[in-house]
Short mmCIF file of C-alpha atoms and ligand atoms in Angstrom, two decimals:
data_model
loop_
_atom_site.label_atom_id
_atom_site.label_comp_id
_atom_site.label_asym_id
_atom_site.label_seq_id
_atom_site.Cartn_x
_atom_site.Cartn_y
_atom_site.Cartn_z
CA MET A 1 78.40 46.24 102.87
CA SER A 2 79.14 42.58 102.33
CA HIS A 3 77.97 40.08 104.92
CA SER A 4 81.45 38.76 105.45
CA LEU A 5 82.58 42.15 106.72
CA ARG A 6 80.03 42.34 109.50
CA PRO A 7 81.69 40.14 112.10
CA ARG A 8 84.93 42.02 111.63
CA LEU A 9 83.26 45.36 111.99
CA SER A 10 81.49 44.46 115.20
CA MET A 11 84.79 43.15 116.51
CA LEU A 12 86.34 46.51 115.72
CA MET A 13 83.52 48.36 117.43
CA LEU A 14 83.92 46.16 120.46
CA LEU A 15 87.63 46.88 120.59
CA ALA A 16 86.94 50.57 120.21
CA ALA A 17 84.48 50.42 123.10
CA ILE A 18 86.97 48.62 125.31
CA SER A 19 89.73 51.06 124.55
CA GLY A 20 87.50 53.96 125.50
CA GLY A 21 90.14 56.73 125.37
CA ALA A 22 89.02 60.13 124.12
CA ALA A 23 90.71 59.90 120.75
CA ALA A 24 90.44 56.13 120.42
CA ALA A 25 87.50 55.66 118.07
CA GLY A 26 84.33 57.74 117.93
CA ASP A 27 84.91 60.61 115.55
CA PRO A 28 85.92 59.30 112.15
CA ALA A 29 87.12 62.79 111.17
CA THR A 30 90.14 62.31 113.39
CA LEU A 31 93.63 61.02 112.92
CA ASN A 32 95.92 60.13 115.80
CA LEU A 33 99.42 60.77 114.57
CA TYR A 34 102.40 59.56 116.57
CA SER A 35 105.29 61.65 115.36
CA ALA A 36 109.00 61.45 115.89
CA ARG A 37 109.69 64.12 113.29
CA HIS A 38 110.40 67.34 115.10
CA TYR A 39 110.48 69.94 112.40
CA GLN A 40 108.52 73.14 113.03
CA THR A 41 107.70 73.39 109.35
CA ASP A 42 105.61 70.22 109.62
CA GLU A 43 102.80 72.31 111.17
CA ALA A 44 101.90 73.59 107.71
CA LEU A 45 102.11 70.08 106.29
CA TYR A 46 99.52 68.83 108.80
CA SER A 47 97.15 71.81 108.77
CA GLU A 48 96.93 71.55 104.98
CA PHE A 49 95.68 67.95 105.37
CA THR A 50 92.95 69.11 107.75
CA ARG A 51 92.02 71.91 105.37
CA GLN A 52 91.72 69.50 102.45
CA THR A 53 89.91 66.65 104.19
CA GLY A 54 88.27 68.02 107.34
CA ILE A 55 90.11 65.33 109.30
CA ARG A 56 91.55 66.70 112.53
CA ILE A 57 95.02 65.55 113.55
CA ASN A 58 95.82 64.75 117.18
CA ARG A 59 99.55 64.72 117.30
CA ILE A 60 101.49 62.83 119.94
CA GLU A 61 105.15 63.83 119.77
CA GLY A 62 107.93 61.84 121.27
CA LYS A 63 111.34 60.34 120.83
CA GLU A 64 111.36 57.34 118.48
CA ASP A 65 112.12 54.66 121.07
CA GLU A 66 109.62 56.07 123.54
CA LEU A 67 106.87 56.16 120.91
CA LEU A 68 107.56 52.57 119.86
CA GLU A 69 107.47 51.40 123.49
CA ARG A 70 104.29 53.32 124.06
CA ILE A 71 102.53 51.84 121.03
CA ARG A 72 103.66 48.35 122.02
CA ASN A 73 102.44 48.82 125.58
CA GLU A 74 99.12 50.23 124.43
CA GLY A 75 98.64 47.07 122.39
CA ARG A 76 95.14 46.55 120.99
CA ASN A 77 93.95 49.65 122.83
CA SER A 78 96.40 51.94 121.13
CA PRO A 79 94.77 55.05 119.68
CA ALA A 80 97.72 55.42 117.29
CA ASP A 81 96.72 55.49 113.61
CA VAL A 82 99.94 56.52 111.90
CA LEU A 83 103.57 56.57 112.99
CA ILE A 84 105.73 59.08 111.15
CA THR A 85 109.45 59.25 111.73
CA VAL A 86 112.81 59.62 110.05
CA ASP A 87 115.31 56.91 109.12
CA ALA A 88 114.77 53.52 107.53
CA ALA A 89 116.33 51.72 110.50
CA ARG A 90 113.80 53.16 112.92
CA LEU A 91 110.83 52.33 110.71
CA SER A 92 112.11 48.81 110.30
CA THR A 93 112.41 48.48 114.07
CA ALA A 94 108.73 49.38 114.38
CA ASP A 95 107.96 46.86 111.67
CA GLU A 96 109.97 44.10 113.35
CA MET A 97 108.09 44.81 116.57
CA GLY A 98 104.92 43.97 114.60
CA LEU A 99 103.43 47.43 115.10
CA PHE A 100 102.33 48.05 111.49
CA GLN A 101 99.66 46.61 109.21
CA PRO A 102 100.08 46.27 105.43
CA ILE A 103 99.34 49.44 103.47
CA ALA A 104 98.22 48.12 100.06
CA SER A 105 97.30 51.43 98.40
CA LYS A 106 97.38 51.39 94.60
CA LYS A 107 97.74 55.19 94.62
CA LEU A 108 100.88 55.00 96.72
CA GLU A 109 102.29 52.13 94.68
CA ALA A 110 101.88 54.24 91.57
CA LYS A 111 103.55 57.31 93.06
CA ILE A 112 106.38 56.07 95.27
CA PRO A 113 109.21 54.15 93.55
CA ALA A 114 109.47 50.52 94.63
CA HIS A 115 112.88 50.93 96.31
CA LEU A 116 111.37 53.52 98.66
CA ARG A 117 108.59 51.34 100.03
CA THR A 118 108.01 48.13 101.91
CA ASP A 119 104.68 46.36 102.41
CA ASP A 120 104.23 48.02 105.78
CA TRP A 121 105.82 51.47 105.57
CA ILE A 122 106.57 54.01 102.91
CA ALA A 123 109.13 56.77 102.41
CA PHE A 124 107.79 60.23 101.63
CA SER A 125 111.02 62.17 101.35
CA THR A 126 114.70 61.48 101.01
CA ARG A 127 117.88 63.02 102.38
CA ALA A 128 121.38 62.29 101.19
CA ARG A 129 124.36 61.55 103.43
CA VAL A 130 127.20 63.53 101.90
CA ILE A 131 130.86 64.14 102.69
CA VAL A 132 131.88 67.63 103.79
CA TYR A 133 135.52 68.69 103.78
CA ALA A 134 137.62 71.67 104.86
CA LYS A 135 138.51 73.51 101.68
CA ASP A 136 141.84 74.72 103.05
CA SER A 137 143.19 71.29 103.99
CA VAL A 138 141.45 68.60 101.91
CA GLN A 139 140.79 68.25 98.19
CA ALA A 140 137.40 67.20 96.85
CA SER A 141 139.17 64.46 94.90
CA ASP A 142 140.49 62.99 98.19
CA VAL A 143 136.94 62.24 99.29
CA ALA A 144 135.09 61.24 96.13
CA ASN A 145 133.82 58.02 97.75
CA TYR A 146 132.81 56.80 101.20
CA ALA A 147 135.72 54.37 100.87
CA ASP A 148 138.12 57.34 101.02
CA LEU A 149 137.11 58.04 104.62
CA ALA A 150 139.05 54.90 105.56
CA GLN A 151 142.20 55.75 103.58
CA PRO A 152 145.35 56.37 105.65
CA LYS A 153 145.79 59.75 103.95
CA LEU A 154 142.92 61.04 106.12
CA LYS A 155 144.53 59.95 109.40
CA GLY A 156 143.49 62.27 112.22
CA LYS A 157 141.06 64.14 109.99
CA VAL A 158 137.68 62.37 110.27
CA CYS A 159 134.97 63.64 112.62
CA SER A 160 131.79 61.67 113.19
CA ARG A 161 128.68 61.52 115.28
CA SER A 162 128.12 58.28 117.19
CA GLY A 163 128.31 55.02 115.29
CA SER A 164 125.12 53.86 116.95
CA HIS A 165 123.15 56.77 115.54
CA PRO A 166 120.63 55.48 112.96
CA TYR A 167 122.01 57.74 110.19
CA ASN A 168 125.42 56.09 110.46
CA LEU A 169 123.93 52.63 110.91
CA SER A 170 121.93 53.03 107.72
CA LEU A 171 124.99 54.25 105.82
CA MET A 172 126.92 51.24 107.12
CA ALA A 173 124.01 48.94 106.19
CA SER A 174 124.21 50.22 102.61
CA ILE A 175 127.95 49.53 102.51
CA ILE A 176 127.37 45.98 103.78
CA ALA A 177 124.66 45.49 101.15
CA HIS A 178 126.95 46.66 98.33
CA GLU A 179 130.37 45.42 99.43
CA GLY A 180 129.71 42.53 101.77
CA GLU A 181 130.47 42.23 105.46
CA ALA A 182 134.23 41.74 105.30
CA LYS A 183 134.91 44.83 103.20
CA ALA A 184 132.45 46.86 105.22
CA GLU A 185 134.22 45.88 108.43
CA SER A 186 137.64 46.90 107.16
CA TRP A 187 136.11 50.18 105.99
CA ALA A 188 134.72 50.82 109.49
CA ARG A 189 138.11 49.98 111.04
CA GLY A 190 139.80 52.42 108.69
CA VAL A 191 137.35 55.20 109.55
CA VAL A 192 137.86 54.66 113.29
CA ALA A 193 141.64 54.73 112.77
CA ASN A 194 141.23 58.13 111.08
CA PHE A 195 139.18 59.81 113.81
CA ALA A 196 140.28 63.32 114.77
CA ARG A 197 138.40 62.91 118.08
CA PRO A 198 135.98 60.41 119.66
CA PRO A 199 132.50 60.62 118.08
CA ARG A 200 130.23 63.21 119.67
CA GLY A 201 127.49 65.68 118.76
CA GLY A 202 125.08 65.74 115.83
CA ASP A 203 125.59 66.31 112.12
CA THR A 204 125.65 70.11 112.45
CA ASP A 205 128.37 69.82 115.11
CA GLN A 206 130.52 67.86 112.65
CA ILE A 207 129.95 70.45 109.91
CA LYS A 208 130.95 73.24 112.33
CA ALA A 209 134.03 71.31 113.45
CA VAL A 210 135.11 70.94 109.82
CA ALA A 211 134.61 74.68 109.23
CA ALA A 212 136.57 75.45 112.44
CA GLY A 213 139.49 73.33 111.28
CA GLU A 214 139.10 70.81 114.09
CA CYS A 215 138.69 68.09 111.48
CA GLY A 216 139.19 67.78 107.75
CA VAL A 217 136.15 65.71 106.80
CA ALA A 218 132.82 64.47 108.10
CA VAL A 219 129.55 63.06 106.80
CA ALA A 220 126.28 64.93 107.17
CA ASN A 221 122.71 64.81 105.95
CA THR A 222 121.94 67.33 103.25
CA TYR A 223 119.12 69.14 105.06
CA TYR A 224 121.55 70.31 107.74
CA LEU A 225 123.66 71.90 105.00
CA ALA A 226 120.62 73.42 103.33
CA ARG A 227 119.55 74.90 106.68
CA LEU A 228 122.91 76.63 107.06
CA MET A 229 122.76 77.85 103.46
CA ARG A 230 119.30 79.36 104.00
CA SER A 231 120.02 80.70 107.49
CA ASP A 232 119.40 84.36 108.37
CA LYS A 233 122.59 84.32 110.44
CA ALA A 234 125.75 85.44 108.71
CA GLU A 235 127.85 83.07 110.85
CA ASP A 236 125.89 80.07 109.54
CA ARG A 237 126.45 81.08 105.94
CA ALA A 238 130.13 81.70 106.76
CA ILE A 239 130.41 78.03 107.78
CA MET A 240 129.31 77.04 104.30
CA GLU A 241 132.02 79.26 102.77
CA LYS A 242 134.71 77.23 104.51
CA ILE A 243 133.55 73.79 103.53
CA GLY A 244 133.13 71.85 100.32
CA VAL A 245 130.39 69.27 99.75
CA VAL A 246 130.93 66.05 97.82
CA TRP A 247 128.30 63.65 96.49
CA PRO A 248 130.05 60.35 97.28
CA ASP A 249 130.14 57.32 95.00
CA GLN A 250 128.87 59.05 91.86
CA LYS A 251 130.79 56.60 89.69
CA GLY A 252 129.59 53.66 91.76
CA ALA A 253 126.26 52.89 93.42
CA GLY A 254 125.44 56.54 94.06
CA THR A 255 125.18 58.60 97.22
CA HIS A 256 123.50 56.91 100.19
CA ILE A 257 120.07 58.30 100.89
CA ASN A 258 117.94 57.87 103.94
CA ILE A 259 114.28 58.63 104.22
CA SER A 260 111.51 60.00 106.27
CA GLY A 261 108.47 57.78 106.20
CA ALA A 262 105.32 56.49 107.81
CA GLY A 263 103.23 53.40 108.39
CA ILE A 264 99.70 52.56 109.55
CA LEU A 265 99.56 50.93 112.96
CA LYS A 266 98.13 47.49 113.39
CA TYR A 267 95.26 48.53 115.64
CA ALA A 268 94.61 51.93 114.04
CA PRO A 269 91.10 52.97 115.08
CA HIS A 270 90.83 55.30 112.07
CA ARG A 271 92.14 53.07 109.30
CA GLU A 272 90.53 55.07 106.52
CA SER A 273 91.81 58.43 107.77
CA ALA A 274 95.24 56.87 108.09
CA GLU A 275 95.29 55.74 104.48
CA ARG A 276 94.03 59.13 103.31
CA PHE A 277 96.79 60.78 105.30
CA LEU A 278 99.50 58.63 103.70
CA GLU A 279 98.06 59.34 100.28
CA TYR A 280 98.07 63.03 101.15
CA LEU A 281 101.78 62.83 102.05
CA ALA A 282 102.42 61.72 98.47
CA SER A 283 100.40 64.61 97.02
CA ASP A 284 102.03 67.49 95.18
CA SER A 285 101.42 70.01 97.96
CA ALA A 286 102.73 67.72 100.73
CA GLN A 287 105.78 66.82 98.70
CA ARG A 288 106.48 70.54 98.34
CA TYR A 289 106.27 70.99 102.11
CA PHE A 290 108.90 68.31 102.63
CA ALA A 291 111.15 69.96 100.07
CA ASP A 292 110.66 73.58 100.99
CA GLY A 293 110.02 73.22 104.69
CA ASN A 294 112.66 70.74 105.73
CA ASN A 295 114.97 70.74 102.71
CA GLU A 296 114.32 67.12 101.76
CA TRP A 297 113.86 65.65 98.30
CA PRO A 298 110.42 64.40 97.30
CA ALA A 299 110.01 60.63 97.21
CA VAL A 300 107.43 60.99 94.44
CA THR A 301 109.11 60.86 91.06
CA GLY A 302 108.74 64.06 89.11
CA ALA A 303 107.30 66.11 92.01
CA ARG A 304 108.16 69.74 91.36
CA ILE A 305 109.89 71.66 94.11
CA ASP A 306 111.19 75.15 94.56
CA ASN A 307 114.04 75.22 97.05
CA PRO A 308 117.08 77.36 96.25
CA ALA A 309 119.37 75.47 98.64
CA LEU A 310 118.53 72.07 97.16
CA ALA A 311 118.98 73.55 93.70
CA ALA A 312 122.37 74.96 94.73
CA LEU A 313 123.48 71.58 96.07
CA GLY A 314 122.85 70.39 92.55
CA PRO A 315 121.71 67.17 90.92
CA PHE A 316 123.28 63.88 91.97
CA LYS A 317 123.04 60.15 91.48
CA ALA A 318 121.27 58.61 94.46
CA ASP A 319 121.79 55.02 95.53
CA THR A 320 118.64 53.05 94.68
CA LEU A 321 119.29 50.26 97.16
CA PRO A 322 115.84 49.24 98.50
CA VAL A 323 115.08 50.72 101.92
CA LYS A 324 114.32 47.14 102.92
CA SER A 325 118.02 46.34 102.60
CA LEU A 326 118.95 49.20 104.93
CA ALA A 327 116.63 47.60 107.43
CA MET A 328 117.94 44.10 106.79
CA TYR A 329 121.59 44.96 107.51
CA ARG A 330 121.06 47.34 110.40
CA ALA A 331 121.78 44.76 113.12
CA LYS A 332 124.94 43.65 111.29
CA ALA A 333 126.02 47.26 110.99
CA GLN A 334 125.72 47.72 114.74
CA MET A 335 127.64 44.50 115.42
CA ILE A 336 130.50 45.56 113.19
CA PHE A 337 130.63 49.07 114.66
CA ASP A 338 130.78 47.52 118.13
CA ARG A 339 133.55 45.21 117.04
CA VAL A 340 135.72 47.96 115.57
CA GLY A 341 135.01 50.45 118.36
CA TYR A 342 132.94 52.90 116.29
CA ARG A 343 130.95 54.05 119.33
FE1 FE2 B 1 118.37 64.71 111.49
#
């Protein structure tokens, strides 16, 4: 150990002693994971880490905003090592609140493409935001691009979840990044003018409403579609029979993707375990869990997956806009949605 490290270490030990809490410091073979991912299949993802490393995971589950508030309130005494959640906008909120510390792992830099990382948080899987349409009333060619959702020909046909939901804010942020604010705003106005009903429900509700003929088109994340495709219930698979799926903007920037990702918290008592955990998330086996368990695409280039639903959805051109840009334009996206009444 170098001499220069000593004062820092004793400072850390002092902080750990002050914080006291059961999981705060002590056992190095521990990781305190604050998770806002609520997928049952993640159990296997986490237990595999423990099996490989011997590091036990204490998981604190919560809603994104609550977890962020909690970590902020815990301050220097926070036992949180890693925050894992979905959506670039949410991770950037945590970052803007100053909750993360830089990651600086050469292993992760080598594995995760640059557009899927920032200095302070990293994406481990991606999901695409696609357009779904009712096969009996809309043509695939009518909705080849996100821009089509604002065309007058779709008047009264567009269903959407709330504009303030992070998935829609991130999509809007990507449109601002590519097209500029003015064009993005007129797009949002056009979409609102085309609503079949006021925004409500989640992505699956929009997909069901399209299948039921209540609306002609909607946007949805791909894993919701894959879930229906792989469902044991005949009625779920029947929904998929009624709808078509389009990869938007294939001739342009590519289909908007969002991410699920994680960062190491500023006062992480188990810094080393935290880094090992993030490196594990980029490993072949973890990448397969993301793909097979929750129907997401691996963030690691070339990771091999075996998921029939993702294979059936087919290959597509994904937008490679840096996740940083999604974060950068999120506030603008919300302002524009407010202005045009995309609630
Ligand atoms: Fe979701």
